mmCIF file of C-alpha atoms in Angstrom:
data_model
loop_
_atom_site.group_PDB
_atom_site.id
_atom_site.type_symbol
_atom_site.label_atom_id
_atom_site.label_comp_id
_atom_site.label_asym_id
_atom_site.label_seq_id
_atom_site.Cartn_x
_atom_site.Cartn_y
_atom_site.Cartn_z
ATOM 1 C CA MET A 16 24.327 -6.050 -11.248
ATOM 2 C CA GLU A 17 21.142 -7.732 -12.281
ATOM 3 C CA ARG A 18 18.199 -5.103 -11.870
ATOM 4 C CA ASP A 19 16.533 -7.618 -9.083
ATOM 5 C CA GLU A 20 19.902 -7.731 -6.991
ATOM 6 C CA LEU A 21 20.090 -3.682 -7.735
ATOM 7 C CA ASN A 22 16.641 -3.473 -5.814
ATOM 8 C CA ARG A 23 17.412 -5.509 -3.054
ATOM 9 C CA MET A 24 20.376 -3.858 -2.397
ATOM 10 C CA LEU A 25 18.702 -0.721 -2.225
ATOM 11 C CA ALA A 26 16.253 -1.927 0.161
ATOM 12 C CA TRP A 27 19.364 -3.460 2.248
ATOM 13 C CA LEU A 28 20.868 0.314 2.371
ATOM 14 C CA ASP A 29 17.708 1.421 4.204
ATOM 15 C CA LEU A 30 17.839 -1.024 6.435
ATOM 16 C CA ARG A 31 21.464 -0.543 7.285
ATOM 17 C CA ASN A 32 20.711 2.881 8.013
ATOM 18 C CA ASP A 33 18.365 2.091 10.735
ATOM 19 C CA ALA A 34 18.982 3.563 14.011
ATOM 20 C CA VAL A 35 19.196 0.206 15.548
ATOM 21 C CA PHE A 36 20.912 -1.567 12.638
ATOM 22 C CA ASN A 37 24.060 -2.411 14.747
ATOM 23 C CA LYS A 38 21.679 -3.981 17.319
ATOM 24 C CA ILE A 39 20.546 -6.415 15.100
ATOM 25 C CA PRO A 40 21.984 -10.007 14.939
ATOM 26 C CA PRO A 41 23.579 -10.321 11.724
ATOM 27 C CA ASP A 42 21.390 -13.441 11.395
ATOM 28 C CA ARG A 43 18.270 -12.020 11.719
ATOM 29 C CA TYR A 44 18.998 -9.120 8.890
ATOM 30 C CA ARG A 45 17.325 -11.378 6.483
ATOM 31 C CA TYR A 46 14.487 -11.665 8.335
ATOM 32 C CA TYR A 47 13.925 -7.903 8.505
ATOM 33 C CA LEU A 48 14.506 -7.245 4.873
ATOM 34 C CA ASP A 49 12.150 -10.017 3.574
ATOM 35 C CA ASN A 50 9.370 -9.314 5.959
ATOM 36 C CA ALA A 51 9.437 -5.303 5.088
ATOM 37 C CA LEU A 52 9.403 -6.282 1.483
ATOM 38 C CA MET A 53 6.597 -8.730 1.739
ATOM 39 C CA ALA A 54 4.432 -6.187 3.507
ATOM 40 C CA GLY A 55 4.976 -3.595 1.067
ATOM 41 C CA ALA A 56 3.831 -6.434 -1.717
ATOM 42 C CA ALA A 57 1.076 -7.471 0.161
ATOM 43 C CA ALA A 58 -0.384 -4.166 0.611
ATOM 44 C CA ALA A 59 0.280 -3.620 -3.328
ATOM 45 C CA GLN A 60 -1.628 -6.646 -4.131
ATOM 46 C CA GLU A 61 -4.610 -5.396 -1.999
ATOM 47 C CA PHE A 62 -5.032 -2.164 -4.397
ATOM 48 C CA ALA A 63 -3.291 -3.780 -7.649
ATOM 49 C CA GLY A 64 -4.822 -1.975 -10.667
ATOM 50 C CA GLN A 65 -5.877 1.094 -8.917
ATOM 51 C CA SER A 66 -4.828 4.604 -9.278
ATOM 52 C CA ILE A 67 -3.077 6.306 -6.421
ATOM 53 C CA ARG A 68 -5.202 9.451 -6.829
ATOM 54 C CA ALA A 69 -8.442 7.779 -6.902
ATOM 55 C CA LEU A 70 -7.423 6.093 -3.727
ATOM 56 C CA TYR A 71 -6.716 9.647 -2.150
ATOM 57 C CA GLN A 72 -10.404 10.781 -3.278
ATOM 58 C CA GLN A 73 -11.628 7.470 -1.803
ATOM 59 C CA HIS A 74 -10.081 7.894 1.548
ATOM 60 C CA ASP A 75 -10.691 11.865 1.625
ATOM 61 C CA ILE A 76 -6.850 12.649 1.725
ATOM 62 C CA ASP A 77 -6.298 16.222 0.917
ATOM 63 C CA ILE A 78 -3.407 16.828 -1.762
ATOM 64 C CA GLN A 79 -1.784 20.500 -1.295
ATOM 65 C CA PHE A 80 0.927 22.049 -3.541
ATOM 66 C CA ASP A 81 3.487 24.490 -1.797
ATOM 67 C CA LYS A 82 5.834 26.338 -3.665
ATOM 68 C CA GLY A 83 8.590 26.356 -0.943
ATOM 69 C CA ASP A 84 11.561 24.266 -1.077
ATOM 70 C CA GLY A 85 10.615 21.933 1.753
ATOM 71 C CA LEU A 86 13.504 22.858 3.962
ATOM 72 C CA PHE A 87 12.966 22.380 7.210
ATOM 73 C CA PHE A 88 16.431 22.994 9.393
ATOM 74 C CA THR A 89 18.522 21.086 7.337
ATOM 75 C CA VAL A 90 16.402 18.300 6.052
ATOM 76 C CA GLN A 91 14.515 18.750 2.553
ATOM 77 C CA PHE A 92 11.457 17.133 2.554
ATOM 78 C CA ARG A 93 9.582 16.460 -0.840
ATOM 79 C CA ALA A 94 6.368 15.411 0.600
ATOM 80 C CA GLN A 95 4.780 15.323 4.077
ATOM 81 C CA PHE A 96 1.863 13.450 5.396
ATOM 82 C CA GLU A 97 -0.336 14.822 8.139
ATOM 83 C CA PHE A 98 -2.723 12.431 9.922
ATOM 84 C CA SER A 99 -4.997 12.835 13.012
ATOM 85 C CA GLU A 100 -8.005 11.213 13.746
ATOM 86 C CA LYS A 101 -8.516 13.874 16.584
ATOM 87 C CA LYS A 102 -8.300 16.460 14.527
ATOM 88 C CA ALA A 103 -9.755 14.740 11.348
ATOM 89 C CA ILE A 104 -6.726 15.656 9.182
ATOM 90 C CA ARG A 105 -5.867 13.565 6.265
ATOM 91 C CA ARG A 106 -3.375 15.860 4.264
ATOM 92 C CA ILE A 107 -0.456 15.217 2.122
ATOM 93 C CA THR A 108 1.886 18.669 1.279
ATOM 94 C CA LEU A 109 4.034 18.069 -1.696
ATOM 95 C CA TYR A 110 6.823 20.287 -2.431
ATOM 96 C CA GLN A 111 6.919 21.399 -5.865
ATOM 97 C CA PRO A 112 10.435 22.637 -6.275
ATOM 98 C CA SER A 113 11.832 19.643 -4.679
ATOM 99 C CA LEU A 114 9.717 17.329 -6.946
ATOM 100 C CA GLU A 115 10.834 19.129 -9.878
ATOM 101 C CA SER A 116 14.341 19.073 -8.895
ATOM 102 C CA LEU A 117 13.998 15.092 -8.576
ATOM 103 C CA GLN A 118 12.193 15.159 -11.936
ATOM 104 C CA ALA A 119 15.298 16.844 -14.025
ATOM 105 C CA SER A 120 17.669 14.584 -12.592
ATOM 106 C CA CYS A 121 15.920 11.222 -13.217
ATOM 107 C CA GLY A 122 13.920 12.049 -16.195
ATOM 108 C CA LEU A 123 10.874 10.399 -15.024
ATOM 109 C CA PRO A 124 7.262 12.489 -15.921
ATOM 110 C CA LEU A 125 6.414 15.003 -13.144
ATOM 111 C CA GLU A 126 3.134 13.172 -12.774
ATOM 112 C CA LYS A 127 5.188 10.152 -12.262
ATOM 113 C CA ILE A 128 7.175 11.639 -9.510
ATOM 114 C CA ILE A 129 4.151 12.721 -8.096
ATOM 115 C CA ASP A 130 2.327 9.455 -7.928
ATOM 116 C CA ILE A 131 5.372 8.029 -6.370
ATOM 117 C CA HIS A 132 5.436 10.287 -3.513
ATOM 118 C CA LEU A 133 1.750 9.856 -3.101
ATOM 119 C CA ALA A 134 2.208 6.155 -2.868
ATOM 120 C CA HIS A 135 4.810 5.877 -0.495
ATOM 121 C CA GLU A 136 2.913 8.507 1.911
ATOM 122 C CA PHE A 137 -0.553 6.079 1.398
ATOM 123 C CA PHE A 138 1.368 3.135 2.413
ATOM 124 C CA HIS A 139 2.076 5.236 6.053
ATOM 125 C CA PHE A 140 -1.687 6.254 5.838
ATOM 126 C CA LEU A 141 -2.391 2.564 5.827
ATOM 127 C CA GLU A 142 -0.267 1.361 8.674
ATOM 128 C CA TYR A 143 -1.433 4.234 10.935
ATOM 129 C CA SER A 144 -5.085 4.544 10.228
ATOM 130 C CA ARG A 145 -5.238 0.725 10.420
ATOM 131 C CA LYS A 146 -3.202 0.932 13.924
ATOM 132 C CA HIS A 147 -0.674 -1.901 12.315
ATOM 133 C CA PRO A 148 2.798 -0.557 11.813
ATOM 134 C CA VAL A 149 5.089 -2.486 9.818
ATOM 135 C CA GLY A 150 7.723 -2.326 12.664
ATOM 136 C CA GLU A 151 5.208 -3.003 15.283
ATOM 137 C CA ARG A 152 4.479 -6.504 13.458
ATOM 138 C CA LEU A 153 8.293 -7.580 13.671
ATOM 139 C CA GLU A 154 10.302 -8.571 16.364
ATOM 140 C CA LYS A 155 11.610 -5.757 18.690
ATOM 141 C CA VAL A 156 15.527 -5.469 18.954
ATOM 142 C CA CYS A 157 17.197 -5.095 22.226
ATOM 143 C CA ASN A 158 19.028 -1.502 21.974
ATOM 144 C CA VAL A 159 20.035 -0.936 25.677
ATOM 145 C CA ALA A 160 20.977 -3.937 28.193
ATOM 146 C CA LEU A 161 22.224 -2.952 31.797
ATOM 147 C CA GLY A 162 22.348 -5.540 33.871
ATOM 148 C CA PRO A 163 18.667 -7.169 34.316
ATOM 149 C CA PHE A 164 17.438 -3.884 32.893
ATOM 150 C CA ARG A 165 16.365 -4.541 28.760
ATOM 151 C CA ARG A 166 14.874 -1.691 26.578
ATOM 152 C CA TYR A 167 13.548 -2.775 23.081
ATOM 153 C CA SER A 168 12.903 -1.122 19.812
ATOM 154 C CA THR A 169 11.062 -1.461 16.419
ATOM 155 C CA VAL A 170 13.164 -1.177 13.367
ATOM 156 C CA ALA A 171 11.696 1.712 11.769
ATOM 157 C CA ALA A 172 13.771 1.049 8.577
ATOM 158 C CA THR A 173 11.205 -1.763 7.828
ATOM 159 C CA SER A 174 8.369 0.532 7.420
ATOM 160 C CA GLU A 175 10.163 2.647 4.818
ATOM 161 C CA ILE A 176 11.437 -0.422 3.100
ATOM 162 C CA ALA A 177 7.839 -1.569 2.913
ATOM 163 C CA ALA A 178 6.375 1.729 1.762
ATOM 164 C CA HIS A 179 9.229 2.113 -1.236
ATOM 165 C CA HIS A 180 8.524 -1.340 -2.281
ATOM 166 C CA PHE A 181 4.616 -0.729 -2.312
ATOM 167 C CA CYS A 182 5.280 2.173 -4.012
ATOM 168 C CA GLN A 183 7.203 0.560 -6.493
ATOM 169 C CA LEU A 184 4.984 -2.046 -7.413
ATOM 170 C CA LEU A 185 1.648 0.341 -7.359
ATOM 171 C CA ASN A 186 3.345 2.267 -9.853
ATOM 172 C CA ASP A 187 5.128 -0.494 -11.668
ATOM 173 C CA LEU A 188 8.515 1.009 -11.762
ATOM 174 C CA PRO A 189 11.288 -1.042 -13.146
ATOM 175 C CA PHE A 190 13.760 0.025 -9.599
ATOM 176 C CA TYR A 191 13.052 0.646 -5.916
ATOM 177 C CA PRO A 192 12.218 4.252 -5.675
ATOM 178 C CA THR A 193 15.623 5.370 -4.004
ATOM 179 C CA TYR A 194 17.533 4.482 -7.149
ATOM 180 C CA TYR A 195 15.979 7.886 -8.470
ATOM 181 C CA ASP A 196 17.325 9.922 -5.171
ATOM 182 C CA PHE A 197 20.923 8.349 -6.099
ATOM 183 C CA GLN A 198 20.486 9.626 -9.452
ATOM 184 C CA TRP A 199 19.670 12.919 -7.994
ATOM 185 C CA LEU A 200 22.395 13.222 -5.410
ATOM 186 C CA VAL A 201 24.957 12.288 -8.672
ATOM 187 C CA GLU A 202 23.179 14.894 -10.993
ATOM 188 C CA SER A 203 23.085 17.945 -8.205
ATOM 189 C CA GLY A 204 26.719 17.147 -7.242
ATOM 190 C CA LYS A 205 25.832 15.848 -3.819
ATOM 191 C CA GLN A 206 27.652 12.816 -4.387
ATOM 192 C CA THR A 207 29.868 11.645 -7.418
ATOM 193 C CA ARG A 208 29.019 8.566 -9.482
ATOM 194 C CA GLN A 209 32.406 6.980 -8.193
ATOM 195 C CA GLN A 210 31.235 7.287 -4.677
ATOM 196 C CA ARG A 211 27.912 5.832 -5.476
ATOM 197 C CA ASP A 212 29.312 2.949 -7.546
ATOM 198 C CA GLU A 213 31.544 2.034 -4.347
ATOM 199 C CA LEU A 214 28.838 2.457 -1.898
ATOM 200 C CA PHE A 215 26.403 -0.039 -4.307
ATOM 201 C CA ALA A 216 29.503 -2.617 -4.412
ATOM 202 C CA ILE A 217 30.212 -2.844 -0.829
ATOM 203 C CA SER A 218 26.551 -2.855 0.280
ATOM 204 C CA LEU A 219 26.061 -5.929 -2.500
ATOM 205 C CA GLN A 220 28.701 -7.689 -0.788
ATOM 206 C CA GLU A 221 27.450 -7.240 2.663
ATOM 207 C CA ILE A 222 23.994 -8.338 1.454
ATOM 208 C CA GLN A 223 25.816 -11.226 -0.298
ATOM 209 C CA GLN A 224 27.371 -12.110 3.049
ATOM 210 C CA SER A 225 24.027 -11.952 5.042
ATOM 211 C CA ALA A 226 21.914 -14.189 2.799
#
């Protein structure tokens, strides 16, 4: 699989995991995927050549390290962003053991792992501080239809796809960032290499069929 194919396929996996994915008309898959990637690329272009840590200083965002594992119920976080204009909170908490575990599996320097997570959360900061989340910019999906009643929802995964792509470009990464998460899953024994490769093959087929 070519690198560009792999990166697009990883973004597709994020879209496919959206809660309303099965409500998206198949002929609109490309619309959501392409626009999410373009939103991330546009933001990366705006801040091209700038250090993510300098951007945190410029925007008065506090960076805190926590020695906890970042486990909340059954979900493990590597980073958590808190933003409130009302309470004047701009803070990211990085869970060091979780970051170190990722670093050990993917081989990137720990400082690069930190920058990856800082960049991802900075994109979400931009979305909400500017009051312009990616999902709100795109067409909503009808997720409930009862007679004349319709309820519409944003495709939340578009925000994650944009943040990942922003992070990839700002940090000059060869791969869409979830590539390193899949490495971690294999190295930590949570997924076999065969399971990962089969998932990638199926997803590549799906994205080719939707083109």
